[in-house]
Amino acid sequence: MQIDSSLLEVRNLHTHFFTKSGVVKAVDGVDFSVKPGETLGIVGESGSGKSITALSILGLIPSPPGRIVDGEVLFKGEDLLRKSPKEMRALRGKEIAMVFQDPMTSLNPVLTVERQLVETILAHEKLTRKQAFDRALELLDLVGIPDARNRIRNYPHEFSGGMRQRVMIAIALSCNPSLLIADEPTTALDVTIQAQILELFKKMQKELDMALVMITHDLGVVAEVCDRVMVMYAGKPAEYTETKKLFDNGKHPYTLGLMHSIPKITEKKQKLEAISGMPPDLRSLPTGCNFAPRCKFAMESCLHADPELKNVEDNHAVRCFLHDKVISEEESFNETPIGSEKS
Amino acid sequence: MKPLLEVKNLKKHFPINGTSLFSRNKDMVKAVDGISFNVKAGETLGLVGESGCGKSTAGRSILKLTEPTEGQLIYKGEDITAFRGERMRKLRQEMQLIFQDPYASLNPRKTIEQIITEPMKIFQMEKAARKQKLDRLLDVVGLSSYHKSRYPHEFSGGQRQRIGIARSLALDPELVICDEPVSALDVSIQAQVINLLEELQEEFKLTYIFIAHDLSVIHHISDRVAVMYLGELVEIGDAAEVYQSPKHPYTQALLSAVPKVNPHQEKERIILKGDLPSPANPPKGCKFHTRCPFAEAICRSEKPTMKQVSLTGQMAACHFAKEVVN
């Protein structure tokens, strides 16, 4: 991938937290890039480092105890990690915007929606208050809030969860960012509302030509909206590829384990194939591959050496010693309903 | 065969505002508003719906943890609606609950041994028998006996849920109501707990009422499924049938809204407009008409009743569902 074609390029990012009980390696060597207008999914379970990756990009890591100990975050060619807090503040909300998981706590409960929207717009754009107000109305219309003219005077508690998330998205879009980072934006919502919000994301992205980083634990959401995807496990990428390749030809045992452990709505299996054990303690990671203790294909070498992220084909990187063997040699995965041919 | 549990027209209303001494007309939130279903021994009935639809309240009312406002509960042919105090307490040995939040449902100041043997103490089991039972329970839920002396904070979410499950099995119940038992867990751990619940069902011949909002989980675990909307049942039937050919527009929309784990599959998605109406002030007629893509005049004025929509007994409450009589 050429550097000049990417909007965002994260290289070798390491974010650690220095706590009393030890160093928590929350993000431990992450590389990825996002092109203008595309959607990258970052998927993983709790504690895999996906949210910390997002906060690191935005310069929002609480410090102390957190610190980015190594790496580069290139946005439009400039390293965000070298910028001053003031420069970052000008950038956040304007060029890069973020939508958080919990629409209940990320809006200010004592200010009206109008105040919160107009404030964001005025902070970044040279507009009069009247112009900013009109823009705010436009945005609420855009994200599908009915009767925006009246609703704009309401407080956050007067909106439902789905509507609050729409308000959050309106605020995030208020300055036409070129990159939007959404951290589990639909996790707190019911499925019918989730469907509405995902639809909204897709529409917005098309209309505003904006790149989107979608952080989620739900492979269904990934399949739905993402062009490319990075699977994270215990602070490291396990697999990084195009969404279709991941679902058709996923290689990493963790990726496969995740897919097999999800009950599917379209088919009914006798028993789910669970991944045994649980994620490692980030303060004392196992030597070797961090997934080895739970991996049913682990070999002697996995316990001693940590595999690197290797390209197995174009745009498909896997961090596993068995990257070219897993599917072909193991019987237990042969009955997979996922087609084995790459698209 | 007689059903293990019959729920007839169960209602639970909670008063809001006007609870003062002098106000006469209390406003009510109709959390559960007349649901009826049967549960057969040994089966799993999935109770599914969005937040606020009353599924948890239904579960609690069945155990009479909150007193039902109206309706009848028949357990093993006996009307337990009027059971109080000691009689109900005795009966609860046979009906247990597994909670959603494995962090809040275990007493942080008690050891695992104390937590799991508490129900046995209450029902005066001998000390030796308690010890024996404890070891067996730890074994079946996949914990080791050295865990006994530890406290809940030393365990992960999945392990805590196993402890909660062991406790609810301590008295050899027949009916277990699982209230969102896996929704607080990560997917890889969720699969472990679902498998465990299925193994236990087989081993101990348990009957489950499985309450969840995750449609894929419900599909996996249930023999029959009941779909709730705003305190009412809209559809009930054999799980495979309901998922393959849902007859109520709400069930159809709900199922189509679930993101499919397959990027190739083009789906026809029904996107519902608007939000869930407030249960304090539900719409008249069919409660779903405000969001239903097919609503007509009759839906706004007349409340549909449950009718049979397939030969195998699938039922739906919609004016436009075709009735099938066998």
XYZ file of C-alpha atoms in Angstrom, chain B:
326
model
C -48.887 -34.388 28.169
C -49.591 -31.669 30.671
C -47.352 -28.636 30.450
C -44.991 -27.986 33.351
C -46.033 -24.371 33.542
C -49.067 -22.583 32.213
C -49.142 -18.823 32.122
C -52.572 -17.372 31.556
C -53.223 -13.736 30.817
C -50.358 -12.611 33.049
C -50.273 -8.891 33.777
C -47.908 -6.742 35.758
C -48.597 -3.039 36.012
C -46.411 -0.603 37.904
C -47.862 2.664 39.197
C -46.109 5.884 38.205
C -46.581 9.423 39.509
C -49.795 9.928 41.470
C -48.785 7.447 44.170
C -49.797 9.972 46.791
C -52.533 9.131 49.233
C -55.147 11.385 47.666
C -54.804 10.789 43.971
C -57.339 8.400 42.611
C -56.397 7.722 39.026
C -52.951 6.273 39.071
C -51.034 6.136 35.829
C -49.731 2.691 35.134
C -46.813 1.344 33.174
C -48.146 -1.831 31.677
C -44.861 -3.703 31.693
C -46.538 -7.022 31.039
C -50.021 -6.763 29.650
C -51.735 -10.086 29.290
C -49.403 -12.792 28.066
C -50.294 -16.484 27.875
C -48.116 -19.440 27.038
C -47.241 -22.970 28.117
C -43.872 -24.475 28.890
C -43.425 -28.221 28.459
C -41.126 -30.200 30.723
C -37.619 -30.454 29.323
C -37.956 -27.816 26.634
C -36.413 -24.393 26.238
C -38.779 -21.537 25.608
C -36.991 -18.447 24.306
C -38.534 -15.137 25.298
C -37.215 -12.404 23.039
C -37.844 -8.712 22.541
C -36.189 -5.320 22.668
C -35.364 -3.452 25.842
C -38.463 -2.352 27.686
C -40.743 -4.965 26.141
C -41.358 -6.576 29.527
C -39.497 -9.860 29.095
C -37.582 -9.613 32.366
C -40.664 -8.507 34.271
C -42.472 -11.494 32.818
C -39.737 -13.791 34.110
C -39.847 -12.277 37.559
C -43.620 -12.380 37.720
C -43.589 -16.079 36.879
C -41.359 -16.693 39.909
C -43.576 -14.299 41.834
C -40.574 -12.206 42.752
C -42.900 -9.387 41.870
C -46.543 -10.107 42.530
C -48.480 -10.312 39.230
C -51.273 -7.749 38.909
C -53.574 -10.184 37.190
C -53.565 -13.596 35.602
C -52.969 -17.162 36.526
C -49.857 -19.274 36.980
C -50.314 -23.018 36.919
C -47.311 -25.103 37.844
C -47.604 -28.895 37.524
C -51.353 -28.577 37.389
C -51.572 -26.556 40.569
C -52.641 -22.932 40.639
C -49.807 -21.112 42.378
C -51.089 -17.608 41.774
C -52.345 -17.241 45.318
C -49.362 -18.931 47.003
C -47.766 -16.760 49.659
C -44.987 -16.925 52.205
C -43.849 -20.368 53.278
C -45.692 -22.235 50.556
C -44.164 -20.138 47.806
C -40.738 -20.381 49.408
C -40.922 -24.164 49.360
C -41.950 -24.112 45.743
C -39.019 -21.932 44.772
C -36.718 -24.889 45.278
C -38.086 -26.104 42.014
C -37.933 -22.762 40.206
C -34.679 -20.892 40.005
C -33.286 -17.831 38.271
C -29.951 -17.144 36.579
C -29.194 -13.443 36.464
C -27.749 -11.280 33.736
C -25.002 -9.476 35.564
C -22.420 -11.835 37.037
C -20.826 -8.861 38.796
C -23.853 -7.682 40.718
C -25.497 -11.002 41.497
C -22.764 -12.504 43.692
C -22.121 -11.214 47.196
C -18.558 -9.839 47.102
C -17.977 -10.635 50.776
C -18.753 -14.319 50.585
C -16.582 -17.121 49.331
C -17.682 -19.298 46.455
C -18.437 -22.090 48.918
C -20.700 -19.839 50.965
C -22.429 -18.524 47.858
C -23.208 -21.916 46.395
C -24.179 -23.644 49.660
C -26.389 -20.784 50.866
C -29.558 -22.148 49.223
C -28.836 -25.617 50.679
C -28.462 -24.128 54.152
C -31.749 -22.333 53.808
C -33.420 -25.616 53.015
C -31.644 -27.388 55.873
C -29.425 -29.784 54.054
C -26.917 -31.717 56.194
C -23.397 -30.387 56.296
C -21.836 -33.495 54.780
C -24.420 -33.565 52.015
C -23.774 -29.886 51.344
C -20.055 -30.494 50.910
C -20.658 -33.367 48.573
C -23.158 -31.423 46.533
C -20.818 -28.438 46.318
C -18.023 -30.534 44.846
C -20.364 -32.051 42.323
C -21.752 -28.651 41.308
C -18.301 -27.132 40.884
C -17.369 -30.068 38.760
C -20.380 -29.883 36.447
C -20.002 -26.152 35.802
C -16.309 -26.534 35.071
C -14.702 -25.022 38.159
C -12.091 -26.668 40.386
C -12.487 -27.455 44.049
C -9.623 -25.109 44.986
C -11.874 -22.255 43.857
C -14.102 -22.867 46.890
C -12.323 -20.542 49.264
C -11.998 -17.683 46.793
C -14.063 -14.532 46.475
C -16.047 -13.389 43.411
C -13.616 -10.579 42.489
C -10.954 -13.195 41.774
C -12.969 -14.557 38.869
C -13.599 -13.419 35.319
C -17.093 -12.668 33.996
C -17.501 -16.104 32.446
C -16.395 -17.881 35.607
C -18.721 -15.765 37.724
C -21.590 -16.741 35.495
C -20.624 -20.387 36.113
C -20.777 -19.729 39.856
C -24.229 -18.185 39.459
C -25.331 -21.215 37.478
C -23.974 -23.605 40.139
C -25.900 -21.723 42.801
C -29.156 -21.875 40.907
C -28.728 -25.639 40.471
C -27.973 -26.197 44.156
C -31.521 -27.274 44.981
C -32.123 -29.459 41.928
C -34.685 -27.181 40.314
C -36.896 -28.265 37.467
C -37.621 -24.901 35.948
C -34.790 -22.398 35.472
C -35.471 -18.909 34.231
C -32.334 -17.558 32.554
C -32.538 -13.770 32.365
C -30.008 -12.626 29.739
C -27.390 -15.026 31.112
C -24.819 -14.406 28.378
C -25.364 -10.828 27.286
C -22.644 -9.438 29.571
C -20.042 -11.853 28.190
C -17.629 -11.661 25.269
C -18.481 -13.864 22.296
C -15.810 -16.498 22.891
C -16.906 -16.853 26.532
C -20.590 -16.607 25.609
C -20.271 -19.778 23.532
C -18.742 -21.630 26.497
C -21.631 -20.674 28.784
C -24.298 -21.509 26.196
C -22.741 -24.939 25.715
C -22.650 -25.419 29.481
C -26.332 -24.532 29.847
C -27.214 -27.050 27.153
C -25.149 -29.795 28.750
C -26.739 -29.137 32.127
C -30.200 -29.223 30.635
C -29.534 -32.688 29.306
C -27.885 -33.964 32.468
C -30.418 -32.640 34.968
C -33.512 -32.678 32.722
C -34.036 -28.964 33.188
C -36.726 -26.819 31.668
C -35.556 -23.365 30.621
C -37.301 -20.111 30.022
C -34.490 -18.292 28.279
C -34.880 -14.518 28.193
C -32.594 -12.611 25.803
C -32.522 -9.790 23.319
C -29.978 -11.488 21.065
C -31.946 -13.218 18.343
C -29.081 -15.465 17.261
C -28.578 -16.788 20.792
C -32.309 -17.420 21.155
C -32.368 -19.243 17.845
C -29.512 -21.460 18.906
C -30.842 -22.478 22.293
C -34.633 -22.505 21.997
C -37.093 -25.209 21.047
C -39.891 -22.692 20.960
C -39.775 -18.918 20.749
C -42.095 -16.226 22.061
C -41.652 -12.683 20.745
C -42.748 -9.777 22.926
C -43.513 -6.185 22.022
C -44.592 -3.561 24.563
C -45.727 -6.051 27.160
C -47.607 -8.345 24.824
C -46.828 -11.486 22.907
C -46.940 -10.901 19.169
C -45.834 -14.320 18.009
C -45.062 -17.707 19.467
C -44.155 -21.013 17.916
C -41.571 -23.601 17.081
C -38.166 -21.871 16.873
C -37.239 -23.118 13.410
C -40.635 -22.160 12.085
C -40.755 -18.682 13.576
C -37.266 -17.945 12.262
C -37.945 -19.344 8.822
C -41.379 -17.900 8.237
C -42.228 -15.211 10.750
C -45.850 -14.187 10.396
C -46.002 -11.005 12.473
C -44.543 -7.878 10.834
C -42.616 -7.085 14.026
C -40.957 -10.495 14.084
C -40.128 -10.062 10.413
C -38.531 -6.670 10.999
C -36.680 -7.868 14.081
C -35.184 -10.824 12.263
C -34.228 -8.801 9.219
C -32.496 -6.198 11.411
C -29.892 -8.640 12.719
C -26.599 -8.105 10.883
C -25.751 -11.315 9.041
C -22.277 -12.746 9.420
C -21.838 -12.997 5.697
C -20.682 -10.077 3.581
C -21.915 -11.689 0.349
C -25.504 -12.064 1.360
C -27.648 -9.255 0.048
C -30.528 -8.871 2.397
C -33.891 -7.299 2.112
C -33.950 -5.337 5.265
C -37.085 -3.960 6.815
C -36.057 -0.793 8.580
C -38.642 0.149 11.175
C -39.436 3.799 11.518
C -39.280 5.555 14.833
C -38.721 4.351 18.359
C -40.487 2.085 20.786
C -43.545 3.950 22.158
C -43.631 4.529 25.908
C -45.207 1.616 27.777
C -46.917 4.177 30.037
C -48.894 5.423 27.092
C -49.024 2.640 24.513
C -50.772 3.178 21.170
C -54.402 2.119 20.897
C -55.445 -0.840 18.782
C -52.476 -2.930 17.744
C -49.541 -1.636 19.772
C -47.231 -2.061 16.820
C -49.246 0.021 14.337
C -47.135 3.174 14.840
C -44.084 1.444 13.393
C -45.699 -1.185 11.206
C -45.094 -0.807 7.463
C -48.419 -2.511 6.689
C -50.714 -0.761 9.174
C -54.249 0.050 8.051
C -57.297 1.645 9.660
C -58.332 -1.488 11.533
C -54.905 -1.685 13.224
C -55.363 1.727 14.782
C -58.773 0.950 16.246
C -58.940 -2.739 16.980
C -56.616 -4.886 18.975
C -55.673 -8.121 17.196
C -55.948 -11.418 19.064
C -53.616 -14.388 18.898
C -54.563 -16.794 16.177
C -53.082 -19.943 14.822
C -51.107 -19.310 11.639
C -49.640 -22.703 10.842
C -50.591 -26.349 11.142
C -47.946 -26.930 13.778
C -49.329 -24.354 16.138
C -47.435 -21.162 15.356
C -49.497 -18.258 16.675
C -49.392 -14.568 15.797
C -51.356 -11.516 16.851
C -51.880 -9.590 13.640
C -55.042 -8.674 11.751
C -53.421 -9.580 8.459
C -51.821 -12.869 9.401
C -53.666 -15.676 7.650
C -55.436 -17.971 10.027
C -54.854 -21.678 9.594
C -57.205 -24.137 11.223
C -56.453 -27.797 11.577
